[in-house]
């Protein structure tokens, strides 16, 4: 059985789709004659904890750990606003304070590519010994944080081995990169690092075709799109008695669906049955501006804030909801962002209302799978018509989702693609 070393920052008890991606790859790789070894930090700072995901750590998997120093981790203690969340080291606020702006500048210009960079050197020393002793010939690095790829770069320069990079998100083109307040020199350094990683890796894995096309302009190395997926068996559950519209995950300022709130307000005012049945469920961090929009449109009586839910709880909410809401920031940079929850939405077999930028890959998947409706232009009348159609079906007990072809997104199928790519020899 071939040994493959997976280097990742995020691992249980961390929560979120980035964790589940490699947790599931690791679960199924042995089915394809690959023995995964996983290297993680011993003392990481995770913004989201899901203790239930620890059940997914399989005893037969070899886990390697080394301490990490994270000088930026203390920044999270300096802001206690309830709308705060930390993603990839970025503090996202409706109105960041002077201190937070300073921290962003420090993070962007002193910790390149990110605040986990101090893990690189000790990891190289530790893993070099493991590679030699265990005759490991393939390593995989997954980011963000993209400093993890620098570990792979260092090992590639030292050993004759295959190095595969997995980009769960883009590097310099992702939206939050612009919030780092980078100097010109810092921006160029990011770009140089990105190029060095892309052109020294043997193979590259990405989660969207948009990122594949973008990276294809920067390197001639083989690039494979392997999306995220779902793993849990579908269990038909009785749907909520109310007309529940549920959003799972962080809903911050950029994703605030103002036109949707306006459409719902009009439907509430115009349709008594709709008003009596509507229930909006928000699971995860909700930004203050989103809450303000809800108040402005007098929707507070219809909203239930569920807070952060464990993965098991999320699956139940998805399967029982009448409609699942998928939202993305309307910008050029987000067209290739495919939220991991989309695939669990597909597996829930409930109608999906996707609202995002024109050309959004996630919306295209919804339509191609016949799993719901993608509203790119966000017109109020379009949203109202979709919701009224679904509400009528709900009243008749016939609101269903007849999706097609979603089996391709099962984690085992995706892992087989990865295993084939690991073994594939370029000519």
CSV table of C-alpha atoms in Angstrom, one decimal:
chain,number,residue,atom,x,y,z
A,1,UNK,CA,0.0,0.0,0.0
A,2,UNK,CA,1.4,3.4,-1.0
A,3,UNK,CA,2.0,5.9,1.8
A,4,UNK,CA,0.9,9.5,1.2
A,5,UNK,CA,1.6,12.3,3.7
A,6,UNK,CA,-1.2,14.8,4.0
A,7,UNK,CA,-0.1,18.2,5.5
A,8,UNK,CA,-3.0,20.3,6.8
A,9,UNK,CA,-3.7,22.9,9.4
A,10,UNK,CA,-7.4,22.2,9.9
A,11,UNK,CA,-8.3,18.9,11.5
A,12,UNK,CA,-10.8,17.9,14.2
A,13,UNK,CA,-11.8,19.3,16.6
A,14,UNK,CA,-11.9,22.2,14.1
A,15,UNK,CA,-15.3,22.6,12.4
A,16,UNK,CA,-16.2,23.7,8.8
A,17,UNK,CA,-16.0,22.3,5.3
A,18,UNK,CA,-12.2,22.6,5.0
A,19,UNK,CA,-11.9,20.0,7.7
A,20,UNK,CA,-14.5,17.7,6.3
A,21,UNK,CA,-12.8,17.7,2.8
A,22,UNK,CA,-9.6,15.9,4.0
A,23,UNK,CA,-11.3,14.0,6.8
A,24,UNK,CA,-13.3,12.2,4.1
A,25,UNK,CA,-10.4,11.8,1.6
A,26,UNK,CA,-8.5,10.2,4.4
A,27,UNK,CA,-11.4,7.9,5.2
A,28,UNK,CA,-11.7,6.5,1.7
A,29,UNK,CA,-8.1,6.6,0.4
A,30,UNK,CA,-7.3,3.1,1.9
A,31,UNK,CA,-10.1,1.7,-0.4
A,32,UNK,CA,-7.8,2.6,-3.3
A,33,UNK,CA,-4.6,1.1,-1.9
A,34,UNK,CA,-3.3,4.4,-0.4
A,35,UNK,CA,-2.3,4.7,3.3
A,36,UNK,CA,-2.7,8.3,4.4
A,37,UNK,CA,-0.5,9.8,7.1
A,38,UNK,CA,-1.8,13.1,8.4
A,39,UNK,CA,0.4,15.9,9.8
A,40,UNK,CA,-1.3,18.6,11.9
A,41,UNK,CA,-0.4,21.3,14.5
A,42,UNK,CA,-0.4,20.2,18.1
A,43,UNK,CA,-1.8,23.4,19.5
A,44,UNK,CA,-3.7,25.2,16.8
A,45,UNK,CA,-6.1,28.2,17.1
A,46,UNK,CA,-9.4,27.2,15.5
A,47,UNK,CA,-12.2,29.8,15.1
A,48,UNK,CA,-14.9,27.1,15.0
A,49,UNK,CA,-14.9,23.9,17.2
A,50,UNK,CA,-17.1,20.9,16.4
A,51,UNK,CA,-16.3,18.1,18.9
A,52,UNK,CA,-18.6,15.7,17.1
A,53,UNK,CA,-16.3,15.7,14.1
A,54,UNK,CA,-13.8,13.9,16.4
A,55,UNK,CA,-15.8,10.8,15.8
A,56,UNK,CA,-14.6,10.8,12.3
A,57,UNK,CA,-10.9,10.4,13.2
A,58,UNK,CA,-10.2,6.8,12.4
A,59,UNK,CA,-8.0,4.9,14.7
A,60,UNK,CA,-6.0,3.3,11.9
A,61,UNK,CA,-4.9,6.6,10.5
A,62,UNK,CA,-1.4,7.7,11.5
A,63,UNK,CA,-1.6,11.3,12.9
A,64,UNK,CA,1.6,13.3,13.3
A,65,UNK,CA,1.8,16.5,15.4
A,66,UNK,CA,4.2,19.3,16.0
A,67,UNK,CA,3.7,22.5,18.0
A,68,UNK,CA,2.9,25.7,16.2
A,69,UNK,CA,3.5,29.4,17.1
A,70,UNK,CA,0.7,31.7,16.0
A,71,UNK,CA,1.6,35.3,17.0
A,72,UNK,CA,-1.6,36.6,15.4
A,73,UNK,CA,-3.9,34.3,17.4
A,74,UNK,CA,-4.1,36.8,20.3
A,75,UNK,CA,-5.8,39.3,18.0
A,76,UNK,CA,-9.1,37.5,18.4
A,77,UNK,CA,-9.1,38.5,22.0
A,78,UNK,CA,-9.0,42.2,21.2
A,79,UNK,CA,-12.5,42.3,19.7
A,80,UNK,CA,-15.6,41.0,21.4
A,81,UNK,CA,-18.3,42.3,19.0
A,82,UNK,CA,-21.0,39.7,18.5
A,83,UNK,CA,-20.8,39.9,14.7
A,84,UNK,CA,-17.1,39.1,14.7
A,85,UNK,CA,-15.8,36.0,12.9
A,86,UNK,CA,-12.3,35.0,12.0
A,87,UNK,CA,-11.7,33.4,8.6
A,88,UNK,CA,-8.2,32.5,7.4
A,89,UNK,CA,-6.8,35.1,9.8
A,90,UNK,CA,-9.1,37.9,8.7
A,91,UNK,CA,-11.3,39.7,11.2
A,92,UNK,CA,-14.5,40.5,9.4
A,93,UNK,CA,-16.5,43.4,10.8
A,94,UNK,CA,-19.1,45.7,9.6
A,95,UNK,CA,-17.1,48.6,10.9
A,96,UNK,CA,-13.6,47.6,12.0
A,97,UNK,CA,-11.9,49.7,14.7
A,98,UNK,CA,-8.6,51.4,14.3
A,99,UNK,CA,-6.9,48.6,16.2
A,100,UNK,CA,-8.4,46.0,14.0
A,101,UNK,CA,-7.3,47.9,10.9
A,102,UNK,CA,-3.8,48.0,12.3
A,103,UNK,CA,-3.9,44.3,13.0
A,104,UNK,CA,-5.0,43.6,9.4
A,105,UNK,CA,-2.1,45.7,8.2
A,106,UNK,CA,0.4,43.8,10.5
A,107,UNK,CA,-1.1,40.4,9.5
A,108,UNK,CA,-0.9,41.3,5.8
A,109,UNK,CA,2.6,42.8,5.7
A,110,UNK,CA,4.6,41.1,8.4
A,111,UNK,CA,3.1,37.5,8.2
A,112,UNK,CA,3.4,36.5,4.5
A,113,UNK,CA,1.6,34.4,3.4
A,114,UNK,CA,-0.2,34.2,6.7
A,115,UNK,CA,0.2,34.0,10.5
A,116,UNK,CA,1.0,30.2,10.4
A,117,UNK,CA,4.3,30.8,8.6
A,118,UNK,CA,6.3,30.1,11.8
A,119,UNK,CA,5.2,26.4,11.5
A,120,UNK,CA,7.2,26.0,8.3
A,121,UNK,CA,10.8,25.5,9.5
A,122,UNK,CA,10.1,23.2,12.4
A,123,UNK,CA,7.8,21.2,10.2
A,124,UNK,CA,10.5,20.7,7.5
A,125,UNK,CA,12.9,19.4,10.1
A,126,UNK,CA,10.3,17.0,11.7
A,127,UNK,CA,8.9,15.7,8.4
A,128,UNK,CA,12.3,15.2,6.8
A,129,UNK,CA,13.0,12.5,9.3
A,130,UNK,CA,9.6,10.9,8.8
A,131,UNK,CA,9.9,10.9,5.0
A,132,UNK,CA,13.3,9.2,5.2
A,133,UNK,CA,12.3,6.6,7.7
A,134,UNK,CA,9.0,5.7,6.2
A,135,UNK,CA,10.0,5.9,2.5
A,136,UNK,CA,7.1,8.3,1.7
A,137,UNK,CA,7.2,9.3,-2.0
A,138,UNK,CA,4.1,11.5,-2.1
A,139,UNK,CA,3.1,14.5,-0.1
A,140,UNK,CA,-0.1,16.6,-0.3
A,141,UNK,CA,-0.4,20.1,1.1
A,142,UNK,CA,-3.8,21.7,1.5
A,143,UNK,CA,-4.5,25.4,2.0
A,144,UNK,CA,-5.5,27.9,3.2
A,145,UNK,CA,-3.5,28.7,5.2
A,146,UNK,CA,-1.2,28.8,2.2
A,147,UNK,CA,1.9,28.7,4.4
A,148,UNK,CA,1.2,25.0,4.5
A,149,UNK,CA,2.3,24.9,0.8
A,150,UNK,CA,5.6,26.3,1.8
A,151,UNK,CA,6.2,23.2,3.8
A,152,UNK,CA,5.6,21.2,0.7
A,153,UNK,CA,7.9,23.5,-1.3
A,154,UNK,CA,10.7,22.9,1.2
A,155,UNK,CA,10.3,19.2,1.2
A,156,UNK,CA,10.1,19.1,-2.6
A,157,UNK,CA,13.4,20.9,-2.9
A,158,UNK,CA,15.0,18.5,-0.4
A,159,UNK,CA,13.6,15.1,-1.6
A,160,UNK,CA,12.9,13.4,-4.8
A,161,UNK,CA,9.1,12.9,-4.3
A,162,UNK,CA,5.8,13.8,-5.7
A,163,UNK,CA,4.2,17.0,-4.4
A,164,UNK,CA,0.5,17.7,-4.9
A,165,UNK,CA,-1.0,21.0,-3.8
A,166,UNK,CA,-4.7,21.2,-2.9
A,167,UNK,CA,-6.2,24.7,-3.0
A,168,UNK,CA,-9.5,24.8,-1.2
A,169,UNK,CA,-9.6,28.5,-2.0
A,170,UNK,CA,-7.6,30.6,-4.4
A,171,UNK,CA,-4.5,32.6,-3.1
A,172,UNK,CA,-4.1,36.1,-4.3
A,173,UNK,CA,-7.4,36.4,-6.2
A,174,UNK,CA,-9.7,35.6,-3.3
A,175,UNK,CA,-11.9,38.4,-2.0
A,176,UNK,CA,-10.5,38.8,1.5
A,177,UNK,CA,-6.9,39.2,0.1
A,178,UNK,CA,-7.8,42.8,-0.7
A,179,UNK,CA,-8.7,43.4,3.0
A,180,UNK,CA,-5.1,42.8,4.1
A,181,UNK,CA,-4.0,46.4,3.3
A,182,UNK,CA,-0.9,45.1,1.5
A,183,UNK,CA,1.9,47.4,0.5
A,184,UNK,CA,3.0,47.0,-3.1
A,185,UNK,CA,6.1,45.0,-2.0
A,186,UNK,CA,3.9,42.7,0.1
A,187,UNK,CA,1.5,42.1,-2.8
A,188,UNK,CA,4.4,41.2,-5.1
A,189,UNK,CA,5.8,38.8,-2.5
A,190,UNK,CA,2.5,37.0,-2.3
A,191,UNK,CA,2.4,36.7,-6.1
A,192,UNK,CA,6.0,35.4,-6.2
A,193,UNK,CA,5.2,32.8,-3.5
A,194,UNK,CA,2.1,31.7,-5.4
A,195,UNK,CA,4.0,31.3,-8.6
A,196,UNK,CA,6.8,29.4,-6.9
A,197,UNK,CA,4.3,27.0,-5.3
A,198,UNK,CA,2.3,26.5,-8.5
A,199,UNK,CA,5.4,25.9,-10.7
A,200,UNK,CA,7.3,23.6,-8.3
A,201,UNK,CA,4.4,21.4,-7.4
A,202,UNK,CA,4.1,18.2,-9.6
A,203,UNK,CA,0.3,18.4,-9.6
A,204,UNK,CA,-2.4,20.8,-8.5
A,205,UNK,CA,-5.9,20.1,-7.1
A,206,UNK,CA,-8.5,22.9,-7.0
A,207,UNK,CA,-12.2,23.0,-6.0
A,208,UNK,CA,-13.6,24.9,-8.9
A,209,UNK,CA,-13.1,25.2,-12.7
A,210,UNK,CA,-12.8,28.9,-12.3
A,211,UNK,CA,-9.7,28.5,-10.1
A,212,UNK,CA,-8.4,25.8,-12.6
A,213,UNK,CA,-8.6,28.3,-15.4
A,214,UNK,CA,-7.0,31.0,-13.3
A,215,UNK,CA,-4.1,28.8,-12.3
A,216,UNK,CA,-3.8,27.6,-15.9
A,217,UNK,CA,-2.6,31.1,-16.8
A,218,UNK,CA,0.2,30.9,-14.2
A,219,UNK,CA,1.5,27.3,-14.7
A,220,UNK,CA,1.6,24.4,-17.1
A,221,UNK,CA,1.5,21.8,-14.4
A,222,UNK,CA,-1.4,19.3,-14.4
A,223,UNK,CA,-4.5,20.8,-12.6
A,224,UNK,CA,-7.5,18.7,-11.5
A,225,UNK,CA,-10.8,20.0,-10.3
A,226,UNK,CA,-12.1,17.9,-7.4
A,227,UNK,CA,-15.0,19.6,-5.7
A,228,UNK,CA,-16.2,19.1,-2.1
A,229,UNK,CA,-19.0,16.7,-1.6
A,230,UNK,CA,-21.3,14.8,0.8
A,231,UNK,CA,-20.8,11.6,2.7
A,232,UNK,CA,-23.7,11.0,4.9
A,233,UNK,CA,-26.4,8.6,3.7
A,234,UNK,CA,-29.7,10.2,2.7
A,235,UNK,CA,-32.4,9.6,5.3
A,236,UNK,CA,-35.8,10.8,4.3
A,237,UNK,CA,-37.2,12.8,7.2
A,238,UNK,CA,-40.6,14.5,7.7
A,239,UNK,CA,-40.3,18.1,6.6
A,240,UNK,CA,-41.1,21.0,8.9
A,241,UNK,CA,-44.7,21.8,9.2
A,242,UNK,CA,-43.9,25.5,8.6
A,243,UNK,CA,-42.6,26.9,5.3
A,244,UNK,CA,-39.0,27.0,6.5
A,245,UNK,CA,-36.3,28.8,4.5
A,246,UNK,CA,-33.0,27.9,6.0
A,247,UNK,CA,-29.5,29.3,5.6
A,248,UNK,CA,-26.6,27.3,7.0
A,249,UNK,CA,-23.2,29.0,7.7
A,250,UNK,CA,-21.9,32.5,8.2
A,251,UNK,CA,-24.1,35.2,6.9
A,252,UNK,CA,-22.0,38.4,7.0
A,253,UNK,CA,-22.3,41.8,5.3
A,254,UNK,CA,-21.1,40.8,1.9
A,255,UNK,CA,-23.7,38.1,1.5
A,256,UNK,CA,-26.6,40.1,2.8
A,257,UNK,CA,-29.5,39.3,0.4
A,258,UNK,CA,-31.3,42.7,0.6
A,259,UNK,CA,-33.6,42.0,-2.4
A,260,UNK,CA,-34.6,38.7,-0.9
A,261,UNK,CA,-35.6,40.3,2.4
A,262,UNK,CA,-37.6,42.9,0.4
A,263,UNK,CA,-39.3,40.1,-1.6
A,264,UNK,CA,-40.2,38.2,1.6
A,265,UNK,CA,-41.6,41.4,3.1
A,266,UNK,CA,-43.9,41.9,0.2
A,267,UNK,CA,-45.0,38.3,0.2
A,268,UNK,CA,-45.8,38.6,3.9
A,269,UNK,CA,-47.9,41.7,3.4
A,270,UNK,CA,-49.7,40.4,0.3
A,271,UNK,CA,-50.4,36.8,1.2
A,272,UNK,CA,-52.0,35.9,4.5
A,273,UNK,CA,-51.3,32.2,4.2
A,274,UNK,CA,-47.6,32.9,3.5
A,275,UNK,CA,-47.4,35.2,6.5
A,276,UNK,CA,-48.8,32.5,8.8
A,277,UNK,CA,-46.5,29.8,7.5
A,278,UNK,CA,-43.2,31.5,7.0
A,279,UNK,CA,-40.2,30.7,9.2
A,280,UNK,CA,-36.6,31.8,8.3
A,281,UNK,CA,-33.9,29.8,10.0
A,282,UNK,CA,-30.3,31.2,10.2
A,283,UNK,CA,-27.7,28.8,11.5
A,284,UNK,CA,-24.2,30.2,12.1
A,285,UNK,CA,-22.7,33.7,12.6
A,286,UNK,CA,-25.1,36.5,11.4
A,287,UNK,CA,-23.7,39.9,10.7
A,288,UNK,CA,-25.2,43.1,12.2
A,289,UNK,CA,-25.9,44.5,8.8
A,290,UNK,CA,-27.9,41.4,7.9
A,291,UNK,CA,-29.9,41.7,11.2
A,292,UNK,CA,-30.5,45.4,10.4
A,293,UNK,CA,-31.9,44.5,7.0
A,294,UNK,CA,-34.2,41.9,8.6
A,295,UNK,CA,-35.4,44.6,11.0
A,296,UNK,CA,-35.9,47.2,8.3
A,297,UNK,CA,-38.1,44.7,6.4
A,298,UNK,CA,-40.1,43.8,9.5
A,299,UNK,CA,-39.1,40.2,9.3
A,300,UNK,CA,-38.0,39.7,12.9
A,301,UNK,CA,-41.1,37.8,13.9
A,302,UNK,CA,-40.3,35.2,11.3
A,303,UNK,CA,-36.6,34.7,12.0
A,304,UNK,CA,-35.1,32.0,14.2
A,305,UNK,CA,-31.4,32.4,14.9
A,306,UNK,CA,-30.1,28.9,15.6
A,307,UNK,CA,-26.5,29.8,16.3
A,308,UNK,CA,-23.6,27.5,15.6
A,309,UNK,CA,-24.7,23.9,15.1
A,310,UNK,CA,-22.7,20.7,15.1
A,311,UNK,CA,-22.4,18.9,11.8
A,312,UNK,CA,-25.0,16.3,12.9
A,313,UNK,CA,-27.5,19.1,13.8
A,314,UNK,CA,-26.8,20.8,10.5
A,315,UNK,CA,-27.7,17.7,8.5
A,316,UNK,CA,-31.0,17.4,10.3
A,317,UNK,CA,-32.0,21.0,9.7
A,318,UNK,CA,-31.1,20.7,6.1
A,319,UNK,CA,-33.2,17.6,5.6
A,320,UNK,CA,-36.2,18.9,7.4
A,321,UNK,CA,-36.3,22.4,5.8
A,322,UNK,CA,-38.7,23.3,3.1
A,323,UNK,CA,-36.2,25.5,1.2
A,324,UNK,CA,-32.4,25.8,1.5
A,325,UNK,CA,-30.8,29.2,0.9
A,326,UNK,CA,-27.4,29.4,-0.8
A,327,UNK,CA,-25.9,32.9,-0.9
A,328,UNK,CA,-22.6,34.5,-2.2
A,329,UNK,CA,-21.1,37.9,-2.5
A,330,UNK,CA,-21.9,39.5,-5.9
A,331,UNK,CA,-18.5,40.1,-7.3
A,332,UNK,CA,-16.1,38.8,-10.0
A,333,UNK,CA,-13.8,37.2,-7.4
A,334,UNK,CA,-16.6,35.0,-6.0
A,335,UNK,CA,-17.7,33.3,-9.2
A,336,UNK,CA,-15.5,30.3,-8.5
A,337,UNK,CA,-16.4,29.9,-4.9
A,338,UNK,CA,-18.4,26.8,-4.3
A,339,UNK,CA,-19.5,26.5,-0.7
A,340,UNK,CA,-19.0,23.1,0.8
A,341,UNK,CA,-22.5,23.1,2.2
A,342,UNK,CA,-23.9,23.1,-1.4
A,343,UNK,CA,-23.2,19.4,-1.7
A,344,UNK,CA,-24.9,18.5,1.6
A,345,UNK,CA,-27.8,20.7,0.4
A,346,UNK,CA,-27.9,18.5,-2.7
A,347,UNK,CA,-27.9,15.3,-0.5
A,348,UNK,CA,-30.7,16.8,1.6
A,349,UNK,CA,-33.0,16.6,-1.4
A,350,UNK,CA,-34.7,19.9,-0.6
A,351,UNK,CA,-35.2,22.7,-3.1
A,352,UNK,CA,-32.2,25.1,-3.2
A,353,UNK,CA,-32.6,28.9,-3.8
A,354,UNK,CA,-29.2,30.1,-5.0
A,355,UNK,CA,-28.5,33.8,-5.1
A,356,UNK,CA,-25.1,35.0,-6.3
A,357,UNK,CA,-23.0,36.6,-9.0
A,358,UNK,CA,-23.8,35.9,-12.7
A,359,UNK,CA,-21.7,33.0,-13.9
A,360,UNK,CA,-21.4,31.6,-10.3
A,361,UNK,CA,-20.3,27.9,-10.5
A,362,UNK,CA,-22.3,26.9,-7.5
A,363,UNK,CA,-25.5,28.3,-9.1
A,364,UNK,CA,-24.7,26.4,-12.3
A,365,UNK,CA,-24.3,23.2,-10.3
A,366,UNK,CA,-27.7,23.8,-8.7
A,367,UNK,CA,-29.3,24.2,-12.1
A,368,UNK,CA,-27.4,21.3,-13.8
A,369,UNK,CA,-28.5,19.0,-10.9
A,370,UNK,CA,-32.1,20.2,-11.2
A,371,UNK,CA,-31.9,20.8,-7.5
A,372,UNK,CA,-33.4,24.3,-7.4
A,373,UNK,CA,-33.2,27.7,-8.9
A,374,UNK,CA,-30.3,30.0,-9.4
A,375,UNK,CA,-31.1,33.7,-9.4
A,376,UNK,CA,-28.1,35.6,-10.7
A,377,UNK,CA,-29.7,39.0,-11.3
A,378,UNK,CA,-31.5,39.0,-7.9
A,379,UNK,CA,-34.7,40.7,-9.3
A,380,UNK,CA,-37.4,41.0,-6.7
A,381,UNK,CA,-40.1,39.8,-9.0
A,382,UNK,CA,-38.1,36.7,-10.0
A,383,UNK,CA,-37.5,35.8,-6.3
A,384,UNK,CA,-41.2,36.3,-5.5
A,385,UNK,CA,-42.3,34.1,-8.3
A,386,UNK,CA,-40.0,31.3,-7.3
A,387,UNK,CA,-41.0,31.5,-3.6
A,388,UNK,CA,-44.7,31.6,-4.5
A,389,UNK,CA,-44.4,28.5,-6.7
A,390,UNK,CA,-42.7,26.6,-4.0
A,391,UNK,CA,-45.1,27.8,-1.4
A,392,UNK,CA,-48.0,26.6,-3.5
A,393,UNK,CA,-46.4,23.2,-3.8
A,394,UNK,CA,-45.8,23.2,0.0
A,395,UNK,CA,-49.5,23.9,0.7
A,396,UNK,CA,-50.4,21.0,-1.5
A,397,UNK,CA,-47.8,18.7,0.1
A,398,UNK,CA,-45.9,18.3,-3.1
A,399,UNK,CA,-42.8,20.4,-2.6
A,400,UNK,CA,-40.1,18.0,-3.6
A,401,UNK,CA,-36.6,18.0,-5.2
A,402,UNK,CA,-35.9,15.6,-8.0
A,403,UNK,CA,-32.2,16.2,-8.4
A,404,UNK,CA,-30.1,14.3,-10.9
A,405,UNK,CA,-26.5,13.1,-11.0
A,406,UNK,CA,-25.6,14.1,-7.5
A,407,UNK,CA,-23.9,10.7,-6.9
A,408,UNK,CA,-20.8,12.1,-8.6
A,409,UNK,CA,-20.3,14.3,-5.5
A,410,UNK,CA,-20.2,11.5,-3.0
A,411,UNK,CA,-17.0,11.6,-1.0
A,412,UNK,CA,-16.0,8.1,-2.1
A,413,UNK,CA,-16.4,9.0,-5.7
A,414,UNK,CA,-14.3,12.1,-5.3
A,415,UNK,CA,-11.6,10.2,-3.4
A,416,UNK,CA,-11.3,7.8,-6.3
A,417,UNK,CA,-10.7,10.8,-8.5
A,418,UNK,CA,-8.0,11.9,-6.1
A,419,UNK,CA,-6.4,8.4,-5.9
A,420,UNK,CA,-6.3,8.2,-9.7
A,421,UNK,CA,-4.7,11.6,-9.9
A,422,UNK,CA,-2.1,10.6,-7.3
A,423,UNK,CA,-1.2,7.6,-9.4
A,424,UNK,CA,-1.4,9.2,-12.8
A,425,UNK,CA,1.9,9.7,-14.6
A,426,UNK,CA,2.1,12.6,-16.9
A,427,UNK,CA,3.7,12.0,-20.3
